[in-house]
Structure formats: structure tokens, C-alpha cells
Coordinates of C-alpha atoms and ligand atoms in Angstrom, one line a residue:
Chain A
X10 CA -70.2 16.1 171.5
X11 CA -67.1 14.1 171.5
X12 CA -65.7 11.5 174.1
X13 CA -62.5 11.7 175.4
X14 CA -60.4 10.0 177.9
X15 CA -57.5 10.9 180.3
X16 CA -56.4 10.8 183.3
X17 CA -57.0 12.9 186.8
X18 CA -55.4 12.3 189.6
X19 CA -55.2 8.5 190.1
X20 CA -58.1 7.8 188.1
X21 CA -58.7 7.2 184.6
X22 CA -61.9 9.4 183.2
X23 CA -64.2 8.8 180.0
X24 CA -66.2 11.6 179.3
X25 CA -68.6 12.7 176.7
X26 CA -68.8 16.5 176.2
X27 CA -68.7 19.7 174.1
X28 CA -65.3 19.5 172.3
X29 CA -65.0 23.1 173.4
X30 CA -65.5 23.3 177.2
X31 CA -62.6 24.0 179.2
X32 CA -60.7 21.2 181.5
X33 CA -61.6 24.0 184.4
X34 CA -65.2 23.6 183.4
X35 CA -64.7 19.9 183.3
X36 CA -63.1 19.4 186.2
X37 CA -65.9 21.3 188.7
X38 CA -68.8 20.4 186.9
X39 CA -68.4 17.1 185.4
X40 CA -66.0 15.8 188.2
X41 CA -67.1 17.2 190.7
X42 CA -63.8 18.9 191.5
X43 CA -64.0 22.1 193.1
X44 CA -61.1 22.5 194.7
X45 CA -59.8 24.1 191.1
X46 CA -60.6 27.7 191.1
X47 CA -61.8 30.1 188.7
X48 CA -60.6 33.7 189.1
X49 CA -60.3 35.3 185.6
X50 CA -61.3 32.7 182.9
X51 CA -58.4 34.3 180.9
X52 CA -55.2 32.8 181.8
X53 CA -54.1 36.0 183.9
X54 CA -54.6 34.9 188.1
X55 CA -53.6 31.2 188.4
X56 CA -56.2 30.2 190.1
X57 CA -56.9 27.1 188.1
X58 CA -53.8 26.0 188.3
X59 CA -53.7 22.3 187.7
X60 CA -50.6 20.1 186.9
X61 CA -51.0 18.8 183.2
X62 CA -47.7 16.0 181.7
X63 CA -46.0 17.1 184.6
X64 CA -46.3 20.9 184.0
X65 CA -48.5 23.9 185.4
X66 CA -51.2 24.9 183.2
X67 CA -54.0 27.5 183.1
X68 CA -56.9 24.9 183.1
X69 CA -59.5 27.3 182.0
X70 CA -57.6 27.7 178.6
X71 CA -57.3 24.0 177.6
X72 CA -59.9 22.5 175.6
X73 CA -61.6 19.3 176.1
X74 CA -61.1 18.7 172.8
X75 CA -56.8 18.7 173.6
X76 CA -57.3 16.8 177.0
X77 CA -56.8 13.0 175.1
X78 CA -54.4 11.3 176.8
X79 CA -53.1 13.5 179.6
X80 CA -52.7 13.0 183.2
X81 CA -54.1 15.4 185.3
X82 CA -53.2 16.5 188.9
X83 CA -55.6 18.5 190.9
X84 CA -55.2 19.7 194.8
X85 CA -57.2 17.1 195.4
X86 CA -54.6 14.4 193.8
X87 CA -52.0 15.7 196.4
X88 CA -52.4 14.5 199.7
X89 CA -51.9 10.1 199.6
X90 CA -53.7 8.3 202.0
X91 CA -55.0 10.8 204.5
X92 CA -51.8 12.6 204.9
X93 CA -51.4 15.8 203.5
X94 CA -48.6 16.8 200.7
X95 CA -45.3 18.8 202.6
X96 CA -46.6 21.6 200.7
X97 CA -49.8 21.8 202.0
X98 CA -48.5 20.9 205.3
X99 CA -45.9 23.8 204.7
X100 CA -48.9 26.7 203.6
X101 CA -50.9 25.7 207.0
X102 CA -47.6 25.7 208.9
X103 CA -46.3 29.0 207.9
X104 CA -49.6 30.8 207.7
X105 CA -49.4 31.5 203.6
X106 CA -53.6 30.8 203.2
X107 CA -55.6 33.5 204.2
X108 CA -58.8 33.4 202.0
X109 CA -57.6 30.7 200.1
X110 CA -59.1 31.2 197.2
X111 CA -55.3 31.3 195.5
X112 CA -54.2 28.6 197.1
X113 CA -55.2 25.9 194.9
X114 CA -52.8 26.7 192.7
X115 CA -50.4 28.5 194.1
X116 CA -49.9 24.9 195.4
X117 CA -49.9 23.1 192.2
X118 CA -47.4 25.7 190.9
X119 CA -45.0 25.3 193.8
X120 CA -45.6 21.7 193.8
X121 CA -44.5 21.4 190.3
X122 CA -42.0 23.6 190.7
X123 CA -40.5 20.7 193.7
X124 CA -40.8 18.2 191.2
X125 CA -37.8 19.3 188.7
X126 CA -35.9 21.2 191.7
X127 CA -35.0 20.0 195.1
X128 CA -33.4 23.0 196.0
X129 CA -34.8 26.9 194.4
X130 CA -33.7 29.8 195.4
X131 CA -36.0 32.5 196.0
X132 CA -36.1 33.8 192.7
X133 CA -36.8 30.3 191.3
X134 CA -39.6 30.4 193.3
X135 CA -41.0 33.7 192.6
X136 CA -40.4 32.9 189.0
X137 CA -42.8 29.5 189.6
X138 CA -45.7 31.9 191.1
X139 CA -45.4 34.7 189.0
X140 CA -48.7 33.4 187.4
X141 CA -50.5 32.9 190.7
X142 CA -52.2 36.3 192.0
X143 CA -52.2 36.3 195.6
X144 CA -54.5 39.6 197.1
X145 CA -54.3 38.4 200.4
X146 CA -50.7 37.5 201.8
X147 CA -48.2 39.5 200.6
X148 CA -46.7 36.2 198.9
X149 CA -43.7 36.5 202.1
X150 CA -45.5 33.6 203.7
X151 CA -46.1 32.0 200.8
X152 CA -42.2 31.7 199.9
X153 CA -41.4 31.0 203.2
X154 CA -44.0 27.9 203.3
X155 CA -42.7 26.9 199.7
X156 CA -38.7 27.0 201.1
X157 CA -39.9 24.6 204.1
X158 CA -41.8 22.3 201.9
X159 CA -38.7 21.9 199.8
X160 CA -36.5 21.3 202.9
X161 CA -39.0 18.5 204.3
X162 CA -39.1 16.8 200.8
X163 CA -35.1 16.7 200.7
X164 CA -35.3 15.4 204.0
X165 CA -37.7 12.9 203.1
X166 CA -35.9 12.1 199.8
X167 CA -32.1 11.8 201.8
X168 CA -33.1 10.0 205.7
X169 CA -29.7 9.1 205.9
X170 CA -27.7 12.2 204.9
X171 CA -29.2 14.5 207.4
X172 CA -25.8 15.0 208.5
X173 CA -23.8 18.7 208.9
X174 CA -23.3 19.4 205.3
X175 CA -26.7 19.2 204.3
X176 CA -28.0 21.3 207.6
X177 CA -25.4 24.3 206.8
X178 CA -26.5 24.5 203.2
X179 CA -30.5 25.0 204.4
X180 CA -29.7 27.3 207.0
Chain B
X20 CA -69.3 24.5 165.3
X21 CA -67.1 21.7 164.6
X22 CA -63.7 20.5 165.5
X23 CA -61.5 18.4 163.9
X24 CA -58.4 16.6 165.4
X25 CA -56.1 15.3 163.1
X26 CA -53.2 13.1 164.0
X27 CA -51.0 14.0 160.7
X28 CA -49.7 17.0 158.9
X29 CA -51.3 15.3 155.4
X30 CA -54.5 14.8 157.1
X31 CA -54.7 18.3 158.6
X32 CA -53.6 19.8 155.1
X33 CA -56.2 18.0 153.2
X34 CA -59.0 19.0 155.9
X35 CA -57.7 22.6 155.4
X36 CA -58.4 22.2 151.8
X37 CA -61.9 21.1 152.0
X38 CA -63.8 22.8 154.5
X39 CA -65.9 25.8 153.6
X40 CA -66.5 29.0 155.8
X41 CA -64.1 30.0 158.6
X42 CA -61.5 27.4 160.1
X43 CA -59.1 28.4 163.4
X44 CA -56.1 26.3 164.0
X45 CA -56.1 25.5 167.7
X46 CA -52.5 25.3 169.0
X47 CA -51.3 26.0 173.0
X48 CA -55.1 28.0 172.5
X49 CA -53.7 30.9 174.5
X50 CA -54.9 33.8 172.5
X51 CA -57.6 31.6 170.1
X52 CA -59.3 30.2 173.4
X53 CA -59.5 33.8 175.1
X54 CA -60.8 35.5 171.9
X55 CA -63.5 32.8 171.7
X56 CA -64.7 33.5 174.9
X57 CA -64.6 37.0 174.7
X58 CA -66.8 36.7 171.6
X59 CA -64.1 38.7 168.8
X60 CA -63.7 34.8 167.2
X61 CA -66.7 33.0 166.5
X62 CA -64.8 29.8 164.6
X63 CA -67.2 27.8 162.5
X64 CA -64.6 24.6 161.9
X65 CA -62.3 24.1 164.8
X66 CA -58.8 22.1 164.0
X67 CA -57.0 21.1 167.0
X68 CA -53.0 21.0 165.8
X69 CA -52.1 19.5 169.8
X70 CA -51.3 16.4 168.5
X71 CA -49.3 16.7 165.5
X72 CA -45.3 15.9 165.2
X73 CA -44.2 19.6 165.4
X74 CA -42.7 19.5 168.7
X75 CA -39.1 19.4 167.9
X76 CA -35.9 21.6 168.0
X77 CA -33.4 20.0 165.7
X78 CA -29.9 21.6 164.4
X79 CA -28.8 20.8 161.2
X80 CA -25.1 22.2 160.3
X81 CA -25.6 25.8 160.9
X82 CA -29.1 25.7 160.6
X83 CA -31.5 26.0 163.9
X84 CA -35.5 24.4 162.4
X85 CA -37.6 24.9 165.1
X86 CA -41.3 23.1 164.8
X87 CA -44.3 25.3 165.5
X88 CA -45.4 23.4 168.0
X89 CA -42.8 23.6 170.1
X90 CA -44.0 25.1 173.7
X91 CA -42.4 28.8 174.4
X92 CA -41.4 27.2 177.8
X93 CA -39.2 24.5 175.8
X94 CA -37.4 27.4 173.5
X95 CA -36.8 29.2 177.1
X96 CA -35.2 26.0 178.2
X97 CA -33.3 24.4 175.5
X98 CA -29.6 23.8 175.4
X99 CA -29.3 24.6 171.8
X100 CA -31.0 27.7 171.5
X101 CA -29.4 29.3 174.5
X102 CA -26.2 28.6 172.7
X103 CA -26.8 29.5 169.1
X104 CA -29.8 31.7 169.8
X105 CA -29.4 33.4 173.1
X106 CA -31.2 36.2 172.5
X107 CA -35.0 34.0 171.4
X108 CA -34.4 32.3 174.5
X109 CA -34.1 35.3 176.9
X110 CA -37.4 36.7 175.3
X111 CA -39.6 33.6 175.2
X112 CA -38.6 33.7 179.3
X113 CA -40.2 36.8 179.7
X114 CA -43.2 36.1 178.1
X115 CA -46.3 35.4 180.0
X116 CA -45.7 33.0 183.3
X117 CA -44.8 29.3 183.7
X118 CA -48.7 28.3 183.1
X119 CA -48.7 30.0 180.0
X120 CA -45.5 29.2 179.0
X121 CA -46.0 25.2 179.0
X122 CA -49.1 26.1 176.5
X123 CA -47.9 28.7 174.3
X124 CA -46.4 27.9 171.2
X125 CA -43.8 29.7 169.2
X126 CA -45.7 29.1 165.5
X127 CA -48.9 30.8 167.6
X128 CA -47.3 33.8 168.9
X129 CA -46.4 34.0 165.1
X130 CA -49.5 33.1 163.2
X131 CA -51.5 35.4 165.9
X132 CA -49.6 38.5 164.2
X133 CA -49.6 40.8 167.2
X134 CA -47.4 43.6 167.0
X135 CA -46.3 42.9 170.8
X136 CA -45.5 39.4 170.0
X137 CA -42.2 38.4 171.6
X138 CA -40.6 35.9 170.2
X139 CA -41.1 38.1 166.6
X140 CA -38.4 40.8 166.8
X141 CA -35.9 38.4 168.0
X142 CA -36.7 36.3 165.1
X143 CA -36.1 39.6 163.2
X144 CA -32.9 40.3 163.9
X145 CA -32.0 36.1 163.4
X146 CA -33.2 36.9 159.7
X147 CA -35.7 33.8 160.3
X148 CA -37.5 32.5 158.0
X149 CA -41.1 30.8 157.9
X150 CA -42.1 27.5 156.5
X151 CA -45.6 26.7 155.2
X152 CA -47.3 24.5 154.0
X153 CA -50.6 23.1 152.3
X154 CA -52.4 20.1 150.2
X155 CA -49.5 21.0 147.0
X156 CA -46.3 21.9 148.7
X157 CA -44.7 24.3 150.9
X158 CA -43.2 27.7 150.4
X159 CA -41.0 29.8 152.4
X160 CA -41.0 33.4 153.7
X161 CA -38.3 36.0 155.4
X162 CA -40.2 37.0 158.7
X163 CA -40.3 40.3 157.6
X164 CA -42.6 39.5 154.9
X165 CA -44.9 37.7 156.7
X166 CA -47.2 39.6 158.8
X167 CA -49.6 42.3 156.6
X168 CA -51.1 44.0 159.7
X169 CA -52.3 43.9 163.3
X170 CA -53.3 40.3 163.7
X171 CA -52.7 39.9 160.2
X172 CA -50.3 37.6 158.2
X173 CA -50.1 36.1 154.2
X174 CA -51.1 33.0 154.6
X175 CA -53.4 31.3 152.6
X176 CA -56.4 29.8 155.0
X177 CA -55.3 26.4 153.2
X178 CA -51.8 26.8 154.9
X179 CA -50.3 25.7 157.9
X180 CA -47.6 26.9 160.0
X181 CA -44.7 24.3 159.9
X182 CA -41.1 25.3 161.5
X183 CA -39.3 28.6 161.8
X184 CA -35.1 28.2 160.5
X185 CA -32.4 30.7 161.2
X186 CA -28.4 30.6 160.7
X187 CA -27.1 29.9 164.2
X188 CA -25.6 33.0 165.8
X189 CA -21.8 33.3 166.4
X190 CA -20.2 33.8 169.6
X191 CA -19.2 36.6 169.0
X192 CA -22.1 38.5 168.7
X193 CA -23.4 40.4 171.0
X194 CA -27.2 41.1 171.8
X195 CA -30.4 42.1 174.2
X196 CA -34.3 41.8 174.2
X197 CA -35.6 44.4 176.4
X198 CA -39.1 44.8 176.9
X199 CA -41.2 47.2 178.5
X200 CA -44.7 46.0 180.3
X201 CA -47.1 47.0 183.0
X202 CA -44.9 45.0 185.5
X203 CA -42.7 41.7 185.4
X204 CA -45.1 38.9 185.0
X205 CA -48.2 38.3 182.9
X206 CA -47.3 42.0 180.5
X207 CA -47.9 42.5 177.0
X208 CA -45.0 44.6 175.8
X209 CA -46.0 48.0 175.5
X210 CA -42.7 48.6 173.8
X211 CA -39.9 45.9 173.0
X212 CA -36.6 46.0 171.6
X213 CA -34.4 43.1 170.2
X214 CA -30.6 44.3 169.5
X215 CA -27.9 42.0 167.8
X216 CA -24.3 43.1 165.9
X217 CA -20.9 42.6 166.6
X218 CA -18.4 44.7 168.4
X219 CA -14.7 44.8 167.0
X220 CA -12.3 47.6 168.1
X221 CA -14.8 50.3 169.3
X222 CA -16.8 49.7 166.7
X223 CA -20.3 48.0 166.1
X224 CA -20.5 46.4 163.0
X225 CA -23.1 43.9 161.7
X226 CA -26.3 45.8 163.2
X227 CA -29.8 44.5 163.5
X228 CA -32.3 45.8 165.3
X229 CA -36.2 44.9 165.1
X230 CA -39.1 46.6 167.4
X231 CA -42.4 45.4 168.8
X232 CA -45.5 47.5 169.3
X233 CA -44.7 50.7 168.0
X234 CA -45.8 50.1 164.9
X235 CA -48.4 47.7 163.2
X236 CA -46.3 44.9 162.7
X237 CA -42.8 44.1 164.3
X238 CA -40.3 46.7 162.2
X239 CA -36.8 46.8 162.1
X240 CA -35.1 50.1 162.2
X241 CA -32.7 50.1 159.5
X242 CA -31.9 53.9 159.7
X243 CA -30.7 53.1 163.3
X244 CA -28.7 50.4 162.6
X245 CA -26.8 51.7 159.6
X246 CA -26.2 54.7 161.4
X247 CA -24.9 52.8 164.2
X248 CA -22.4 50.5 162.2
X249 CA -18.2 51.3 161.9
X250 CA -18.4 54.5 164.3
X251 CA -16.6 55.0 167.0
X252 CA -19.0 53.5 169.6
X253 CA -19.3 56.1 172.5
X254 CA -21.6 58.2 174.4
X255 CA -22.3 60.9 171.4
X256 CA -22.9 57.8 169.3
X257 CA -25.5 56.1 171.9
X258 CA -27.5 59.8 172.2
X259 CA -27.7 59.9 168.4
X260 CA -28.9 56.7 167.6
X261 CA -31.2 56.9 170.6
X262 CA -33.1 60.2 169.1
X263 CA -32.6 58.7 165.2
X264 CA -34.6 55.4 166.4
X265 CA -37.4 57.8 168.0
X266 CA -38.0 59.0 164.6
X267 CA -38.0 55.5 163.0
X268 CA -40.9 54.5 165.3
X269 CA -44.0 55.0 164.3
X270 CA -46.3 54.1 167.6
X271 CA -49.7 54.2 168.2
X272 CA -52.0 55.4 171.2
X273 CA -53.6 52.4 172.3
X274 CA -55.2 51.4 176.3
X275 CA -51.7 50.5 177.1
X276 CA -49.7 53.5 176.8
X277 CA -49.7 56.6 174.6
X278 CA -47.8 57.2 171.6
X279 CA -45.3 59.8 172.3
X280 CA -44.8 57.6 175.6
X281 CA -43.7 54.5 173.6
X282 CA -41.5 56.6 171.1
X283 CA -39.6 57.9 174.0
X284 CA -39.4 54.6 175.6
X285 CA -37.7 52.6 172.5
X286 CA -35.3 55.9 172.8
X287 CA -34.4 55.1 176.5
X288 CA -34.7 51.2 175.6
X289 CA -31.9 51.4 172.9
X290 CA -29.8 53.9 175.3
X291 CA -30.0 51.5 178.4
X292 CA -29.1 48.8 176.2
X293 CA -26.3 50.2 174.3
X294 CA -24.9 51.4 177.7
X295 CA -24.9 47.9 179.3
X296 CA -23.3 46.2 175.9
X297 CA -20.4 49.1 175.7
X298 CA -19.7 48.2 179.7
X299 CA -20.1 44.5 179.0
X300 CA -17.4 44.7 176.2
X301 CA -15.1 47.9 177.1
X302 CA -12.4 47.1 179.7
X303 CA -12.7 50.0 181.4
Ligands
FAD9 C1 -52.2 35.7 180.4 C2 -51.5 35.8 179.0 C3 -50.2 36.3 179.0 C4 -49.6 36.4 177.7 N1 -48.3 37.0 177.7 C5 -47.7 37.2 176.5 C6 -46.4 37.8 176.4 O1 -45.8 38.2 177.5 N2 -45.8 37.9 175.2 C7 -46.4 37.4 174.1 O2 -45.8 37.6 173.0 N3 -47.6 36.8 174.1 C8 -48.3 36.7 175.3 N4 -49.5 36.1 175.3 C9 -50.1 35.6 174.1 C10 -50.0 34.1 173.7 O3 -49.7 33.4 174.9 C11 -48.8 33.9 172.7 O4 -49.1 34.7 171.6 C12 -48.7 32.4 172.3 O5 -47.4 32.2 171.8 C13 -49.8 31.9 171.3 O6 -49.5 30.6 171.1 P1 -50.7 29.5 171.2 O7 -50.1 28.2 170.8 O8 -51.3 29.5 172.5 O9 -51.7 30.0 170.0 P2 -53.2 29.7 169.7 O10 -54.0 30.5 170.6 O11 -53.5 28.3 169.7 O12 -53.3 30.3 168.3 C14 -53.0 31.7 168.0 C15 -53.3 32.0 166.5 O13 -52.4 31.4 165.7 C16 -53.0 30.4 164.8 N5 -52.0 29.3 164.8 C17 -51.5 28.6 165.8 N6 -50.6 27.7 165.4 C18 -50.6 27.7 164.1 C19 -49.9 27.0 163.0 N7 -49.0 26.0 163.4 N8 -50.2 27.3 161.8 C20 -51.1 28.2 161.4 N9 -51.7 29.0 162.3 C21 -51.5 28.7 163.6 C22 -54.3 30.1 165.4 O14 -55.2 29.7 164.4 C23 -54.7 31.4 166.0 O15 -55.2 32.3 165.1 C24 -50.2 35.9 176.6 C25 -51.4 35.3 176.6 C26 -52.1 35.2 177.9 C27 -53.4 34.6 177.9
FES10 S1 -59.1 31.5 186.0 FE1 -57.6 30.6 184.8 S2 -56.0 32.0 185.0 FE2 -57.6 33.0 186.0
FES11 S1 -55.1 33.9 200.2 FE1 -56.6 35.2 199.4 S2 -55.9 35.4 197.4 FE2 -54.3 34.4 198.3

């Protein structure tokens, strides 16, 4: 058993485990965080997605024995006070969850996608999901909601400069 | 089992040293980690390499030293190596997705030894070469040299995996990594093909061309390249070399695709490529 400590979400976590269990294991067992999914176990459907440094990771590959000083985000780490992320808001908006058992992190994939580009194209963001199975939707939807989360975060980013310019280039 | 995490490279060499029975370096853990849990690995020791200062991309006069650590996403990404290495870039972008990108490491796709391994025949054609090291010193090998067999590579289990070096490509020179896989995302290469050489006056000079999974390690195919070099460069040249490089290959049959398959597909992967640089470089 070995302890380790890092960070999910908002909260710092000490936990005393197997060195070898995986941060998806961790995560739903330990944590009690379930809204990570499990689809594979192998790194190949996204489904446990989580946001690790800053970037998307497959948590059901990552050892609790690498987890030492990282900062987690989960779905649950998303919304802030009540209020949903513009992402989520986006995927209920447009219609992209239909079982939902993808959408986890197809989230946390788009969502970190936002973070290092205000602005994709399409292909950017077909490129961010290309890890995230999706045997439900289609994936149209799921652009679509991912296009108007990033227009509501520029929005939100720029409340002054919602002027003509801005408008033509989103439209 | 036991696992050890080490916060130096002395510490982690000296640990090498000692232990007894089998030890598994743990890197981005994207094949070790799914081989454990399928059952094929069953590591006694455990030595998680996460945290150790092999994260770096650092150019040194005309020298690219790339630290095995560093993340397959980072080599898609970084400034230098799309200058001076274009071609590793390109293929570390098409390998995997973005989740296993961010935990992949170049010196595990190397020290895994799979024939499919993408970053490898680029790194063939760059004439890379592989630093190692243990408790005594370190020593250094051409990538060709290094891998033995499927999965299988010289080092010594007392070794680790330091950096990878190459001579920065010129501008001049041309290249592609094409790679065939069950679909866009997510595919081990069934077949892959990494092309560089220069192109003066009709002409390809300076050819080198490696191939993944068609063989038991990464190859190149000399016989190809030579015949390729100081002809004129034109459509009789591009059927030949595509039919000479079909007999170079040696593939197997596997659960991905069938051997006579892959053999025509390096033909049509050479072809396609060859095609695109002649149109690329030709004004008309
Ligand atoms: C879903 C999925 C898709 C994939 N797609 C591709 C693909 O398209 N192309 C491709 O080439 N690969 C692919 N892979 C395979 C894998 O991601 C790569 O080979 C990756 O680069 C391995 O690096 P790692 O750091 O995760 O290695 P690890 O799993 O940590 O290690 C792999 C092996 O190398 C050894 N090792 C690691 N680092 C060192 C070191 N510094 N010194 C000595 N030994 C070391 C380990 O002991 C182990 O035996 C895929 C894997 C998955 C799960
Ligand atoms: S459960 Fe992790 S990628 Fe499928
Ligand atoms: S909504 Fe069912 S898998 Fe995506």
C-alpha cells in the first residue's frame, strides 16, 4: 500500500492504496465519483476522460502510483456554484446526450480542448474527440453543442466587444 | 509486487542494479498498464520513471536530444521539431488520440519494440540514435540496431532509456509518414511508411526510407532507395520502385490484415507518396 496525495477538483485528497489501482478505480470507488465512466479499461472509448495538469487523459491507464502531485478535474469539478459549465449547458441545449454514458468525457475532452483555444474549427474539434466513442449521436450534435459552448465562453471572456466584428466572424 | 518511484536518474540506475527477478519501467503506462491488466505482464518490481527530469527537447548546434520522457503530444507540438524534424512530428500526430497522446512517451513507443510503433521509422530515416544508460556509464546505439525482435530490444535489464539525438534535417529535404490503420483515430498501423531524400533537377537523391509492420522490427528498404536515387524521377520510376519495395517487405499475417494485403499496401503507400512529392516539387 502506498499513500499518495493530489488534487481533484477543488479539493486536496490523501489516500492510502494499492500503488497499482487505476485513478478511474480511485476516483469511483474511493471518491465516490461516479460520474467518470468506464467503457473499455484499455484506453480505446474515452469514457474516463478526466482532465489531468491541464490535459485529457485516459484515467483507467494512470496508476495511483503516478497520481503524486497532480490536479485532477472530473465532470463533477465543472459546474461552480450551482451553475452549470457552457459546455454542459451547450450538450443539453443542442441535444448531443442521448444515453450519456459518453458524455462524461466527451465533456472533459471538449472542455480542455476550450481551455488552449477560444476559437476551433471543426476539425480542431473532431481532432479533440477523436478519443471519445460516441454510439449514440452521430457526434453532429455533439460538434454543434461544442461550437456554441465556445461562442458563449468568448462572449463571456470579451462583454464589451460584442460588437459587428466579432458577430460576422461566428456566424 | 513492488513499486519503486525514484526521483533521480542515479537512484533509478542503482535500483536497476540491485533488484532480483523481473523489473518493468513504468513510463506514460500506455502499453505496460494494458498488458498488466490483460495478464501477458505480470511485473514482480515495478519502477515508476513519471517523475524523473527527462522531459525535455533541447537543440544543441545541429543536434535535436530529445528526453525519453518527453510526451508524444509534446513532439506533435513543438516548434523545433516541426522545423528541423517535420516528418517525427507529423507521425507522433497520428498516433493514438489526444488522451493518449498527453501519456505516451517517445522512449516507450521505443523501448516497447513494436513493429507498428510510430515514431520508429521516422526515427529511421533521421539516422537516430539511442542513449542508455546504467549504474557504470552509458552507451549509444543507431536505431537500427536496437530492436532484436517483436517487442524485443538489446538492452540490458540494468539499462534505462535516456534521450534519442538526430542531425537536424535541412530544408530542403523533402519527406512523408503515411500510415495505414483500421480508420483515423485510435489505429495501430497495419502498414506505415516514412520517406525522406532530396529532390534536385528531376532527380531524387539522398534516399531513406524505413517501414513499420511488415516485418518483425521497423526495416528500411535500402534496395528501394538506392534504386530510387539519381534517375530521372517520373512515372516509370514511381511503378518500379513501387513493385521493387513489395519484394523488400517481408510481412506477416496477423489479426490485423493479411500478408500479401500489407505487401501490396506499402506498394500503393510508396506510389501515393511519391506522386504527391513529384506534384509538390514539379512546376507543372
Ligand atoms: C488506445 C491506444 C492507442 C495507441 N495508438 C498507438 C499508435 O497509433 N501508434 C503507436 O505507435 N502506438 C500506439 N499505442 C501504443 C502506446 O501508446 C505507445 O507505444 C506509447 O508511446 C508507449 O509509451 P508509454 O510511455 O505509455 O510506455 P509504457 O507503457 O510506460 O512503457 C512501454 C514499455 O517501454 C518500457 N519503457 C518505457 N520507458 C522506458 C525508458 N525510458 N527506458 C527503458 N524502458 C522504458 C517499459 O518498461 C515498457 O516495457 C496506443 C496505445 C493505446 C492504449
Ligand atoms: S475506459 Fe478508459 S478509455 Fe475506455
Ligand atoms: S450518448 Fe450514448 S454513447 Fe454517446
Amino acid at each position: 500500500m502506498i499513500k499518495v496525495k493530489f488534487k481533484v477538483n477543488t479539493e486536496e485528497r490523501e489516500i492510502v492504496t494499492e500503488p497499482t489501482k487505476t485513478l478511474l478505480e480511485i476516483l469511483r470507488d474511493d471518491l465516490g465519483l461516479r460520474g467518470t465512466k468506464e467503457g473499455c479499461g484499455k484506453g480505446e472509448c474515452g469514457a474516463c476522460t478526466v482532465i489531468m495538469d491541464g490535459k485529457p487523459v485516459v484515467s483507467c491507464l494512470v496508476l495511483a502510483c503516478q497520481l503524486a502531485g497532480c490536479q485532477i478535474t472530473t465532470i463533477e469539478g465543472l459546474s461552480r456554484d450551482g451553475k452549470l459549465d457552457p459546455v454542459q449547458e451547450a450538450f443539453i441545449e443542442e441535444g448531443a446526450v442521448q444515453c450519456g454514458f459518453c458524455t462524461p468525457g466527451m465533456i472533459l475532452s471538449a472542455k480542455a480542448l476550450l481551455m488552449g483555444n477560444q476559437n476551433p474549427t471543426d476539425e480542431e474539434i473532431k481532432e479533440a474527440i477523436s478519443g471519445n466513442l460516441c454510439r449514440c449521436t452521430g457526434y453532429i450534435k455533439i460538434i454543434k453543442a461544442i461550437q456554441k459552448a465556445a461562442k458563449a465562453q468568448r462572449a463571456a471572456l470579451a462583454p464589451n466587444t460584442s460588437g459587428g466584428t466579432r458577430k460576422n466572424r461566428d456566424q | 509486487m513492488k513499486v519503486y518511484s525514484p526521483e533521480t536518474i542515479e537512484e533509478t540506475t542503482k535500483i536497476l542494479g540491485k533488484l532480483k527477478g523481473n523489473v518493468h519501467l513504468l513510463a506514460g503506462g500506455t502499453d505496460l498498464v494494458v498488458k498488466v491488466k490483460e495478464g501477458t505482464v505480470l511485473p514482480e518490481n515495478l519502477i515508476n520513471i513519471r517523475k524523473l527530469p527527462l522531459d525535455y527537447i533541447k537543440e544543441e548546434g545541429n543536434q535535436l536530444r530529445i528526453g525519453a520522457l518527453t510526451s508524444i503530444e509534446t513532439i506533435h507540438r513543438s516548434k523545433p521539431i516541426r522545423t528541423y524534424a517535420p516528418i517525427l512530428s507529423d507521425a507522433a500526430g497520428k498516433m493514438g488520440s489526444p488522451q493518449i497522446r498527453n501519456l505516451a512517451t517517445i522512449g516507450g513507443n521505443i523501448a516497447n519494440a513494436s513493429p507498428a510503433a510510430d515514431t520508429v521509422p521516422p526515427l529511421f530515416v533521421l539516422n537516430a540514435q539511442i542513449v542508455l544508460k546504467d549504474q557504470k556509464g552509458s552507451r549509444v546505439i543507431p536505431i537500427e540496431k536496437f530492436f532484436s525482435g517483436p517487442g524485443e530490444n538489446v538492452m540490458r535489464r540494468d539499462e534505462i532509456l535516456m534521450e534519442i539525438t538526430f542531425r537536424k534535417c535541412a530544408q530542403s529535404d523533402e519527406w512523408f509518414f503515411s500510415k495505414l490503420g483500421q480508420r483515423k483515430a485510435l489505429a495501430i498501423s497495419k502498414v506505415s511508411l516514412a520517406f525522406r531524400g532530396k529532390v534536385n533537377q528531376n532527380r531524387l537523391t539522398d534516399v531513406s526510407i524505413a517501414l513499420g509492420a511488415v516485418a518483425p522490427t521497423v526495416i528500411y528498404a535500402q534496395r528501394t532507395a538506392r534504386f530510387l536515387e539519381s534517375k530521372t524521377f517520373d512515372s516509370a520510376l514511381i511503378d518500379e520502385a513501387s513493385r521493387i519495395i513489395q519484394e523488400e517487405a517481408s510481412p506477416i499475417s496477423d489479426i490485423r490484415s493479411t500478408s500479401e494485403y500489407r505487401r501490396r499496401m506499402v506498394g500503393a503507400l510508396l506510389k501515393q507518396g511519391l506522386w504527391e512529392l513529384k506534384a509538390g516539387v514539379s512546376p507543372d
